[in-house]
XYZ file of C-alpha atoms in Angstrom:
559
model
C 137.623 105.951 115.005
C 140.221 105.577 112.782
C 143.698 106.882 113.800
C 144.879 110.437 112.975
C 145.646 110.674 109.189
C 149.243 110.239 108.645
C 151.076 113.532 106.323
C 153.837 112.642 104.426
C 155.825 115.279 101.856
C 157.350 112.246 99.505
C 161.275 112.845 99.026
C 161.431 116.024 101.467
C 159.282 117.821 98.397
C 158.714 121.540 98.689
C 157.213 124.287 96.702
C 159.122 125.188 93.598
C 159.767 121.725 92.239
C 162.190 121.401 88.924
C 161.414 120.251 85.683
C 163.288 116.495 86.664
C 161.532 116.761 89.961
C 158.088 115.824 88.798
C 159.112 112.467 88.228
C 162.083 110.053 87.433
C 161.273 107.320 84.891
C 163.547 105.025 86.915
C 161.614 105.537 90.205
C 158.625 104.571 88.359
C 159.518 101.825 86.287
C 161.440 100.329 89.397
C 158.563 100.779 91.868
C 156.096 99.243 89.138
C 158.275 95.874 88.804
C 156.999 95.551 92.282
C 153.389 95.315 91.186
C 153.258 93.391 88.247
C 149.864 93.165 86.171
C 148.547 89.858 85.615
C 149.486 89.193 82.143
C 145.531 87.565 81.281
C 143.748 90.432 82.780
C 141.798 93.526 81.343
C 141.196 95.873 83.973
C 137.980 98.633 83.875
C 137.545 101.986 85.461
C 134.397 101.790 87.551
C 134.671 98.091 88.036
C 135.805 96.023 91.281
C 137.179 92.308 91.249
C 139.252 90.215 93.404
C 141.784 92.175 95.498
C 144.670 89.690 94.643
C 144.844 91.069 91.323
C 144.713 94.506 91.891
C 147.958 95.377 93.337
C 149.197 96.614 90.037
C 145.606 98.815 89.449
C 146.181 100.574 92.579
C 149.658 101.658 91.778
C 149.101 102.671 88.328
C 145.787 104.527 89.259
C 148.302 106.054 91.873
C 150.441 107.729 89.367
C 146.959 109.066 87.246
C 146.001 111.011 90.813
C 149.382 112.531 90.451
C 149.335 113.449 86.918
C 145.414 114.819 87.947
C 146.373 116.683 90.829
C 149.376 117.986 88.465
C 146.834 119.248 85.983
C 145.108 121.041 88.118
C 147.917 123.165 89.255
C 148.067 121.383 92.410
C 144.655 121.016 93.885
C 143.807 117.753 95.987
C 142.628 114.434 94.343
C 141.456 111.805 96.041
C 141.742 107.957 95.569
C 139.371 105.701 97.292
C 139.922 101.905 97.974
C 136.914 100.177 98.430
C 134.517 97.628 96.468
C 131.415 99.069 98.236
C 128.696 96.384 98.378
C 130.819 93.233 97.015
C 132.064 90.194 98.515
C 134.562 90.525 101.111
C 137.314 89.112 98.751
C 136.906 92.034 96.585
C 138.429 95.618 96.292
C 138.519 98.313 93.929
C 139.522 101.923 93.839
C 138.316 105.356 91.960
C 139.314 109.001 91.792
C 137.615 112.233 93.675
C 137.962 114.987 91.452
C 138.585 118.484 93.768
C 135.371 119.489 93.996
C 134.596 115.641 95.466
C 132.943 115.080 92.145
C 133.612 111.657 90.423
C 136.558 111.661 88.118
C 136.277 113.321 84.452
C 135.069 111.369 82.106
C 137.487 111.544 79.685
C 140.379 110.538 82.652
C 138.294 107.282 82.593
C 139.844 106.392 79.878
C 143.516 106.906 80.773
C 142.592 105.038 84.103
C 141.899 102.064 82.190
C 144.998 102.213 79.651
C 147.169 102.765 82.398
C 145.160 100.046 83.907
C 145.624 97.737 81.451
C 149.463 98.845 79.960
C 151.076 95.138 79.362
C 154.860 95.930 81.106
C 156.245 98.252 83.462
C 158.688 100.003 80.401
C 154.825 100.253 79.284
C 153.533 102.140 82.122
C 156.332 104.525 82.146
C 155.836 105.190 78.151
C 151.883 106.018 78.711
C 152.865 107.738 82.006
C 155.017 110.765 79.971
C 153.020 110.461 76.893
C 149.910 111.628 78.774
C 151.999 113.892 80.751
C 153.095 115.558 77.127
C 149.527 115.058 75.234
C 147.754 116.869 78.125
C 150.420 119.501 78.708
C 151.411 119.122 82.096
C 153.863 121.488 83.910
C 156.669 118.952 85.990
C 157.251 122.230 88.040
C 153.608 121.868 89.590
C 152.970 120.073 93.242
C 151.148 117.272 93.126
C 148.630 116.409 96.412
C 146.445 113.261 97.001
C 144.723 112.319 99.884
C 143.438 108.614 100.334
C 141.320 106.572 103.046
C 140.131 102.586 102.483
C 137.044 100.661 104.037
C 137.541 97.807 106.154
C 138.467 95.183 103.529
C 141.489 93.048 104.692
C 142.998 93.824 101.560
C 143.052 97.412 102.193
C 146.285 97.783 104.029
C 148.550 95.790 100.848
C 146.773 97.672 98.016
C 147.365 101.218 100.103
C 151.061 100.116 100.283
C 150.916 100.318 96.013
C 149.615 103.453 96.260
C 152.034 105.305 98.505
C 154.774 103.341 96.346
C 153.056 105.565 92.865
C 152.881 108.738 95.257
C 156.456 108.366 95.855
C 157.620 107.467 92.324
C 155.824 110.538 91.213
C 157.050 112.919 94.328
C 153.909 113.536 95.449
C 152.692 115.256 98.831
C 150.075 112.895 100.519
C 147.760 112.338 103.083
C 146.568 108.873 104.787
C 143.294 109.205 106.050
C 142.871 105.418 107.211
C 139.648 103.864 107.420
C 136.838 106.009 106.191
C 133.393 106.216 104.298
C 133.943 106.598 100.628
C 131.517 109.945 101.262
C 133.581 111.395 103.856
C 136.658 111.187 101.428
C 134.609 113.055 99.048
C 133.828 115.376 101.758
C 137.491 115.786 102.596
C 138.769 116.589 99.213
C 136.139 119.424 98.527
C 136.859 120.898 101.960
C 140.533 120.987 101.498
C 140.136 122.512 97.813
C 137.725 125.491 99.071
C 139.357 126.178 102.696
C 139.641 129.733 102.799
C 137.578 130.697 99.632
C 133.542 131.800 99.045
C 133.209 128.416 98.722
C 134.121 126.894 101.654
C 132.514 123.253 102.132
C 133.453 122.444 105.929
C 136.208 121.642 108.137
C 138.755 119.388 106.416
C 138.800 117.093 109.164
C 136.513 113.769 109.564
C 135.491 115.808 112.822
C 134.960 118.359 110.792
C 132.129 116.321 108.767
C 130.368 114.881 111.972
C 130.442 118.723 113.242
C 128.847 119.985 110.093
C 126.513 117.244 109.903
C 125.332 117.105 113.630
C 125.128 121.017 113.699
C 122.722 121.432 110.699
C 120.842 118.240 112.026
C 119.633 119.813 115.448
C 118.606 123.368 113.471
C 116.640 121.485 111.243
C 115.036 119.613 114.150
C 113.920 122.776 115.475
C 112.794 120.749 118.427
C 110.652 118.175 116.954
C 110.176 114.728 118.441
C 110.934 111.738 116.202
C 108.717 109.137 115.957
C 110.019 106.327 117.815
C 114.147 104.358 116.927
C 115.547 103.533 113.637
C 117.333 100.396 113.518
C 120.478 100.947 111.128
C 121.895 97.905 109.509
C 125.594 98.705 108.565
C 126.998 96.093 106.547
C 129.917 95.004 108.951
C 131.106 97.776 106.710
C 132.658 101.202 107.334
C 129.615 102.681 108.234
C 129.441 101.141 111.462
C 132.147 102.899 113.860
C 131.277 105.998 112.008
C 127.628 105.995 112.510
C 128.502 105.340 115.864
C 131.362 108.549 115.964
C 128.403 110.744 114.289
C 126.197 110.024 116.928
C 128.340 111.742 119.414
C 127.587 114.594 117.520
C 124.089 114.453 117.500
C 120.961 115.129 120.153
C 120.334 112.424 122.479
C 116.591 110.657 122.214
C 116.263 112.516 125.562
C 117.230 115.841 124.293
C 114.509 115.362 121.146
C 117.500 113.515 118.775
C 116.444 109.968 117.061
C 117.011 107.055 118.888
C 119.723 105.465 116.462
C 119.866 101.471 117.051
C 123.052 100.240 115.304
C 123.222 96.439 113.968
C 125.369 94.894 111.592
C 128.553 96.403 112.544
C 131.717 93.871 112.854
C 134.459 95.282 111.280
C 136.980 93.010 113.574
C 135.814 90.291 110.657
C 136.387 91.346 108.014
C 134.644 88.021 105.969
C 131.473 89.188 107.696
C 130.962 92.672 105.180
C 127.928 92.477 103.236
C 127.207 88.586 104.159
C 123.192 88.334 104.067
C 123.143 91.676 105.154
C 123.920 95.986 103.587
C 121.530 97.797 101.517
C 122.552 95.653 98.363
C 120.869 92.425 100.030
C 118.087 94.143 101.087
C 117.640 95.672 97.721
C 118.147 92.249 95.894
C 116.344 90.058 97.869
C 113.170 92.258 99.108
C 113.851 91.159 102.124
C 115.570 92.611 105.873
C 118.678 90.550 107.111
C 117.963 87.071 108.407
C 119.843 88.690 111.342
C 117.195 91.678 112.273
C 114.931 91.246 115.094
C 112.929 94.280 113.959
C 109.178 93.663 114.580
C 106.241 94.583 112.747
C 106.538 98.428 112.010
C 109.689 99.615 113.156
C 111.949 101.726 111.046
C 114.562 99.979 109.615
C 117.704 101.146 106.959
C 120.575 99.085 105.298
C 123.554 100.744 104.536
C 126.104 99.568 102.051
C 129.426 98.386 102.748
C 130.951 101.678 102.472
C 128.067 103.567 103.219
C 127.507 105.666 100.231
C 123.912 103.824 99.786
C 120.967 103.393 101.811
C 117.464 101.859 102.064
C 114.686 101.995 104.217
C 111.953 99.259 105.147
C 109.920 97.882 107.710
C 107.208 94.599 108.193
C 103.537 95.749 107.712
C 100.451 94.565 109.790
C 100.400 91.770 107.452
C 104.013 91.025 107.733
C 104.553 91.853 104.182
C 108.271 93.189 103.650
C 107.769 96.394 102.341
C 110.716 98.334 100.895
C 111.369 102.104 100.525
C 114.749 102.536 98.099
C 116.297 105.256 96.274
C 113.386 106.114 94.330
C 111.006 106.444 97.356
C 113.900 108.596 98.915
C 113.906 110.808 95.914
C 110.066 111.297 95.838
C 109.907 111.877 99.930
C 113.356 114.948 99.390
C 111.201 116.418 96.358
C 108.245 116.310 98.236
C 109.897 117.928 101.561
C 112.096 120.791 99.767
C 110.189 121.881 97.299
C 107.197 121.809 100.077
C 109.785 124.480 102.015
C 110.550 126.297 99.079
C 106.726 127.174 98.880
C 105.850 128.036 102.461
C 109.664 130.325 102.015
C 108.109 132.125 99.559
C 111.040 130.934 97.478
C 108.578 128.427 94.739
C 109.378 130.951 91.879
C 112.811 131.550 92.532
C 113.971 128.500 93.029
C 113.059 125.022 90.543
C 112.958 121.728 92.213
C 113.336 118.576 89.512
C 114.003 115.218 89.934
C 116.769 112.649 87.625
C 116.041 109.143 87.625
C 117.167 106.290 85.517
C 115.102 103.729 83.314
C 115.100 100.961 86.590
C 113.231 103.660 88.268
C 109.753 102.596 88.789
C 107.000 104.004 86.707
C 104.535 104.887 89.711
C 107.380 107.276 90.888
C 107.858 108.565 87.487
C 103.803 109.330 87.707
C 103.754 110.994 91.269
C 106.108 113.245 90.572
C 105.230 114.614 87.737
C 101.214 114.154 88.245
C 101.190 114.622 91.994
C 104.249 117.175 93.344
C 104.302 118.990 89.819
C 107.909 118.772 89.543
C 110.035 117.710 86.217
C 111.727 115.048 85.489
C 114.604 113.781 83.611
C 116.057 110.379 82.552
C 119.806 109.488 82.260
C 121.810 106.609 81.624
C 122.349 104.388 84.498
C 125.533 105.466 86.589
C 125.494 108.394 89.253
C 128.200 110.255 87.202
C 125.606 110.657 84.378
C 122.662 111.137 87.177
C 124.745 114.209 89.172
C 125.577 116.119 86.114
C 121.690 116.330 84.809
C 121.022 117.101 88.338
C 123.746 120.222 88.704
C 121.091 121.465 85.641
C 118.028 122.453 88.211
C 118.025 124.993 91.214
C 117.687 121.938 93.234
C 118.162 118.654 91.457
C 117.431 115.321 93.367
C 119.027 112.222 92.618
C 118.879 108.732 93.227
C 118.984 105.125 92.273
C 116.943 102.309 93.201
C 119.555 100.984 95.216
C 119.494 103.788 97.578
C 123.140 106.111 96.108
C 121.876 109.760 95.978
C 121.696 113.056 97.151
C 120.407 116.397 96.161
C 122.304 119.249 94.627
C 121.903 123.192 94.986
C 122.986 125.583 92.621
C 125.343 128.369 93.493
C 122.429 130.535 92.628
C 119.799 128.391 95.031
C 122.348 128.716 97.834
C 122.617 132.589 97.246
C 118.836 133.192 97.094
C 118.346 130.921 99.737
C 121.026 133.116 101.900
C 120.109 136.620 101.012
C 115.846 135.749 101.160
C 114.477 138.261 103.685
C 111.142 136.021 104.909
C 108.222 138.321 105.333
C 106.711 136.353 108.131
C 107.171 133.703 110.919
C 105.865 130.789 108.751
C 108.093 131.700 106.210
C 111.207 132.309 108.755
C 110.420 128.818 110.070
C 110.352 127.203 106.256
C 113.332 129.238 105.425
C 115.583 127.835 108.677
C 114.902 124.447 107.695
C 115.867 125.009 104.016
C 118.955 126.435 104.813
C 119.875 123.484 107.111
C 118.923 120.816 105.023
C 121.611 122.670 102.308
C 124.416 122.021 104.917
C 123.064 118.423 106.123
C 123.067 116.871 102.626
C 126.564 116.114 101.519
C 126.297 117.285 97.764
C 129.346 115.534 96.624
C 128.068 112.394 96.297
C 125.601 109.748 97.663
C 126.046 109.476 101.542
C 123.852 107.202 103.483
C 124.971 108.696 107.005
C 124.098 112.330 105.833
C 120.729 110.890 103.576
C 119.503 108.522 106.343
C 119.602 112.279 108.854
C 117.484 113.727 105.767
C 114.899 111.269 105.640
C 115.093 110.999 109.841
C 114.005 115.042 109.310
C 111.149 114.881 107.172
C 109.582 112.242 108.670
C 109.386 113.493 111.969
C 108.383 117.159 110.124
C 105.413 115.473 108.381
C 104.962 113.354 111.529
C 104.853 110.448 109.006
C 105.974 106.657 110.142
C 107.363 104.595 107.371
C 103.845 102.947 106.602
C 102.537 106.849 105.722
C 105.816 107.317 103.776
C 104.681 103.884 101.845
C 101.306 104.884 101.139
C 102.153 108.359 99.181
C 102.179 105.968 95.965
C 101.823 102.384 94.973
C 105.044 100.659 92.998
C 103.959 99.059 89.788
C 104.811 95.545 89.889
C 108.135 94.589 88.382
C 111.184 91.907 87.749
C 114.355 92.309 86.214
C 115.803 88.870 84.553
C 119.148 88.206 83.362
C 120.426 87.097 80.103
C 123.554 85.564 79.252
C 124.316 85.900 75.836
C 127.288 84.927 73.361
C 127.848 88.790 73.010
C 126.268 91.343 74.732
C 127.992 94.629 72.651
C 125.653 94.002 69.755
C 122.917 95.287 72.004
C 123.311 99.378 71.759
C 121.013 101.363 73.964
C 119.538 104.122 73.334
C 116.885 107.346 74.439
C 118.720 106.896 78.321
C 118.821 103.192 77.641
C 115.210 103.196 77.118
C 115.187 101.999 73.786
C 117.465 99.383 71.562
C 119.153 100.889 68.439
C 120.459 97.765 67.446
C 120.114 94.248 66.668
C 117.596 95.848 64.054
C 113.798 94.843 64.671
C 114.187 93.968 68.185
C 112.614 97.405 69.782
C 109.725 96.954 67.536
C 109.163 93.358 69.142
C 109.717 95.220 72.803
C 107.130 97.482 71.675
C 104.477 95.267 70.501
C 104.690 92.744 73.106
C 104.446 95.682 75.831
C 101.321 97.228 74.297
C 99.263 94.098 75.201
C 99.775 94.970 78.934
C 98.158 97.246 81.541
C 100.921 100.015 82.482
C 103.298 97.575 80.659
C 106.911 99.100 80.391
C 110.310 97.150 79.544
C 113.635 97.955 78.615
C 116.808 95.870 77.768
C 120.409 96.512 78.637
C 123.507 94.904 78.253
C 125.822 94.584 81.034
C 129.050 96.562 81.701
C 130.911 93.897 83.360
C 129.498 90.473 82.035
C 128.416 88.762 79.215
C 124.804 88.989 79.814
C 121.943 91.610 79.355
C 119.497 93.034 81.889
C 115.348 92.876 80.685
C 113.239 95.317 83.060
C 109.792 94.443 83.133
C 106.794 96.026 85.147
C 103.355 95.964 84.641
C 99.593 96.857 86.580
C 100.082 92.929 88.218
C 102.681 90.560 89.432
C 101.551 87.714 86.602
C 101.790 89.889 84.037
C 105.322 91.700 84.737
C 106.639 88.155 85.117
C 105.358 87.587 81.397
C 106.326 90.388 80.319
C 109.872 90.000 81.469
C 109.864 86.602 79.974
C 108.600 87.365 76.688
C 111.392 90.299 76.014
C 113.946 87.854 77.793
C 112.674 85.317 74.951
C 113.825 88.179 72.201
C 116.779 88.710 73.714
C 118.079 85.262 73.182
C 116.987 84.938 69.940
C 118.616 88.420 69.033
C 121.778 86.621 70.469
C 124.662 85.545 68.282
C-alpha cells in the first residue's frame, strides 16, 4: 500500500477566509514562472502526452480545481495524474467533480485555455477573469484531494500541483499512489459523509471494506468455478488488487482464487509493455507473458485500472475475447434477471448505452434476446454515463472494457424499502442490493467490475466458454486513415453517420448495402490527423472489404 495520505491546510488557512485571501496574483504568477509552458505546444483536456511537457498543465489545471472546488462552496474536487493505458513516458491529469463524476463539460473548456494561456501574466489574467465571469466568492474554502499511478513522472508533476494549491490557498489532501477509481471513490465519499447519501468510508480502506463486504453477501456461499488469472499492467492495479484481496473470502472459505500477474511497479518502463487490457484489446491476443492454458479465466486490467477485459484459449486454441460489450450484455443479463425473480421487473427499467464501435451482435441480443433498450452515444464515457443516469438501472461500457452500471436514487429506494413476498424473491432481492454497493457507480473500475463478473458467473455456474456462447460477434476491423485534415469530417446521429464532406454518407451507404449484416461508420480522430473507418460484416473477407472500400472514400474525401 501506499503510505498514509499526507493533509496539508496551505498558508495555516482556516474557515472564514477574506476577500484577498482567496488568492494573491503575485503568488500565482511567481509560482507559474516555475512551470513554464512550452511555447510550440497546444494542450487538450482529455488528452495525455509526454510527461516532460506537462509540468505547466498540471499546475494550471491545479488552480481550475481550486476555482471548482471554490464554486461549489467548498466541496472536494479531485485531480488525477495518470495516462491510463499509454506508454510509460506519458502522463496526463483530469478533474473528479464531487459526486466522483467526470468534470463539467463546459469546465473542459477553461481546462484547456488555461491549458494553453501563452505567459504566466497570461495565466493570472484568465485565472481572475473566470473567477469574475463565473461569480466566484474569494471568501469560500477551497479543498482538493489528489493521488497519481505509478508513472515515474508522477512525483515532479504532483510537485506543480501542490505549488497551484498553494498559490491559490487551498486545503489539500495527498493520497499517493492510487487507482484513478478509488480517487473517484474518495471524492464522492468525502462530499456525502454524514448525509442520506453517504457513498462509503472516505478512506482507501474504506473502499476495499465496502467492496469485500458486499462481495461475500452477494456470494451467498457459492463456489466459483475454478482461479482467475488477473493481468495488471505493471500498473496501479497490482498492489491494490493484492490489498483488496485481504478483504475478500479465501478460495477455502468459498472466495475466488485470484492469481495476480503483471504487477511490477518497482519498473516503472515495464507499465503497459505487451501487456494491460489495451494490448489485449488491440491485438486479440493474451500477453506473450501468460502461461494461462487452454480454458482458464483470464482478465487484463489497464494501467490504472479503470478498464478491464476478460478472455481465455478455446479447445481449438483460438483466442477468444470477452470486452466491454460482452461485460455489458452478461450485467444486463444478471440484474435485470434479479430484478424479475425480486418481483421488482415493473418497478424498476434495466437499459443498456453503447457506442457506434459496439458490435452489432450485442446490439441484436439485447434488444432481441434480454428485451431490454438501448441507446447510442458519442464515443467518450462522459457522454455514455449521462444517457445511462436516464434508466432505473443504466449499464455502460466500451469495447475496451471502461464501465459500470448506474442506479437511480429511485432504484436504490425501491430496491431498499421492497418487502419480498417469498424466499426466492428474498434470495434475488439480497443479491440486488449487494451488487448496488459492489459496483462503484462513479466511474469505470476494473477491481470492483472484475468482482461483478466473478459473481455472476459463479451464480449462473457459467465458465467463460458459456459466457462466449450467449452470442456470436459479427466479424469486424477498424482501419486508420491519415488525412491532410480530419475536421472536415463532422459526425453525426452518435457518430453514426457523416454530415459532411457532402455525398460521402451516401457512398457509405451504398457500398454497405451490398453486404450481409454490413455496418460501417467513419470518425475523425480527437488527437491526430487521421480518421477511424469501422467495418463489420456476416464474414471476415467481407468486413475486410468493407473497411477498405469506405477507407478508399475517405481518402478521396480528403483535402
Amino acid at each position: 500500500m501506499a503510505g498514509a495520505p499526507t493533509n496539508r491546510i496551505a498558508h495555516g488557512v482556516e474557515e472564514g477566509l477574506t476577500v484577498h485571501d482567496m488568492a494573491s496574483t503575485d503568488a500565482i504568477a511567481s509560482a507559474s514562472a516555475e512551470f513554464p509552458k512550452a511555447a510550440d505546444r497546444k494542450f487538450q483536456y482529455g488528452t495525455a502526452g509526454n510527461s516532460s511537457l506537462l509540468d505547466s498543465v498540471v499546475f494550471r489545471v491545479g488552480l481550475l480545481a481550486a476555482l471548482r472546488s471554490r464554486k461549489l462552496n467548498g466541496q472536494v474536487i479531485g485531480v488525477m495524474i495518470t495516462a491510463s493505458h499509454n506508454p510509460p513516458e506519458d502522463n496526463g491529469v483530469k478533474l473528479v467533480d464531487p459526486m466522483g463524476e467526470m468534470l463539467e463539460g463546459s469546465w473542459e473548456t477553461h481546462a484547456t485555455a488555461l491549458a494553453n494561456a501563452p505567459s504566466d501574466q497570461a495565466v493570472v489574467e484568465l485565472y481572475d477573469k473566470l473567477a469574475n465571469d463565473l461569480k466566484i466568492k474569494p471568501e469560500a474554502t477551497a479543498r482538493v484531494i489528489f493521488a497519481r499511478d505509478t508513472r515515474a513522472s508522477g512525483p515532479r508533476l504532483v510537485t506543480a500541483l501542490v505549488e497551484a494549491l498553494k498559490a491559490t490557498r487551498t486545503t489539500y489532501t495527498d493520497y499517493k499512489i492510487l487507482t484513478t477509481p478509488q480517487l473517484h471513490f474518495l471524492t464522492r465519499s468525502l462530499n456525502t459523509k454524514g448525509t442520506q447519501y453517504e457513498y462509503g468510508e472516505p478512506t482507501e480502506q474504506g473502499y476495499y471494506e465496502k467492496l469485500g463486504a458486499s462481495f461475500k453477501v452477494a456470494m451467498k456461499g457459492r463456489k466459483p468455478n475454478g482461479a482467475v488469472t488477473v493481468d495488471c499492467a505493471n500498473g496501479v492495479g497490482g498492489p491494490k488488487l493484492r490489498e483488496l484481496t485481504k478483504f475478500l473470502p479465501t478460495p477455502t472459505d468459498g472466495g475466488v482464487d485470484i492469481i495476480i500477474v503483471n504487477d511490477d511497479i518497482v519498473r516503472p518502463e515495464r507499465l503497459n509493455h505487451q501487456c494491460g487490457a489495451d494490448f489485449v484489446k488491440t491485438g486479440q491476443r493474451a500477453p506473450p507473458s501468460s502461461q494461462a492454458g487452454p480454458l482458464a479465466r483470464c482478465a487484463s486490467l489497464d494501467g490504472d485500472a479503470d478498464r478491464i477485459v476478460y478472455y481465455f484459449i478455446d479447445s481449438d486454441n483460438t483466442f477468444r475475447l470477452l470486452d466491454g460489450d460482452r461485460i455489458a450484455t452478461l450485467a444486463a443479463l444478471f440484474i435485470g434477471d434479479l430484478a424479475r425473480s425480486a418481483g421488482l421487473a415493473e418497478k424498476i427499467k434495466v437499459g443498456v448505452v453503447q457506442t457506434a464501435y459496439a458490435n452489432g451482435a450485442s446490439t441484436a441480443y439485447i434488444t432481441q434476446d434480454l428485451k431490454l433498450p438501448v441507446v447510442c452515444t458519442p464515443t467518450g464515457v462522459k457522454h455514455l454515463h449521462h444517457a445511462a443516469t436516464k434508466f432505473d438501472v443504466g449499464v455502460y461500457f466500451e469495447a475496451n472494457g471502461h464501465g459500470t452500471v448506474i442506479f437511480s436514487d429511485l432504484a436504490l429506494k425501491r430496491i431498499a424499502k421492497y418487502e419480498p413476498q417469498s424466499p426466492a424473491q428474498s434470495s434475488a432481492l439480497e443479491t440486488l442490493r449487494a451488487l448496488t454497493a459492489l459496483i462503484n457507480q462513479t466511474v469505470g473500475d476494473a477491481l470492483s467490475d472484475l468482482l461483478l463478473v466473478e459473481v455472476i458467473l459463479t451464480h449462473k455456474g457459467w465458465g467463460l466458454k458459456e459466457w462466449d456462447v450467449t452470442y456470436t460477434d459479427l466479424p469486424n476491423r477498424l482501419v486508420r486513415v491519415e488525412v491532410a485534415d480530419r475536421n472536415i469530417f463532422k459526425a453525426v446521429d452518435a457518430e453514426r453517420k457523416l454530415e459532411s464532406p457532402p455525398g460521402v454518407q451516401a457512398q457509405i451507404d451504398a457500398l454497405v448495402g451490398k453486404y450481409k449484416n454490413g455496418r460501417s461508420f467513419v470518425r475523425a480522430s480527437g488527437t491526430e490527423e487521421a480518421v477511424r473507418v469501422y467495418a463489420e460484416a456476416a464474414t471476415r473477407g467481407e468486413a475486410d472489404d468493407l473497411a477498405a472500400k469506405v477507407a478508399g472514400i475517405v481518402k478521396q474525401a480528403g483535402p
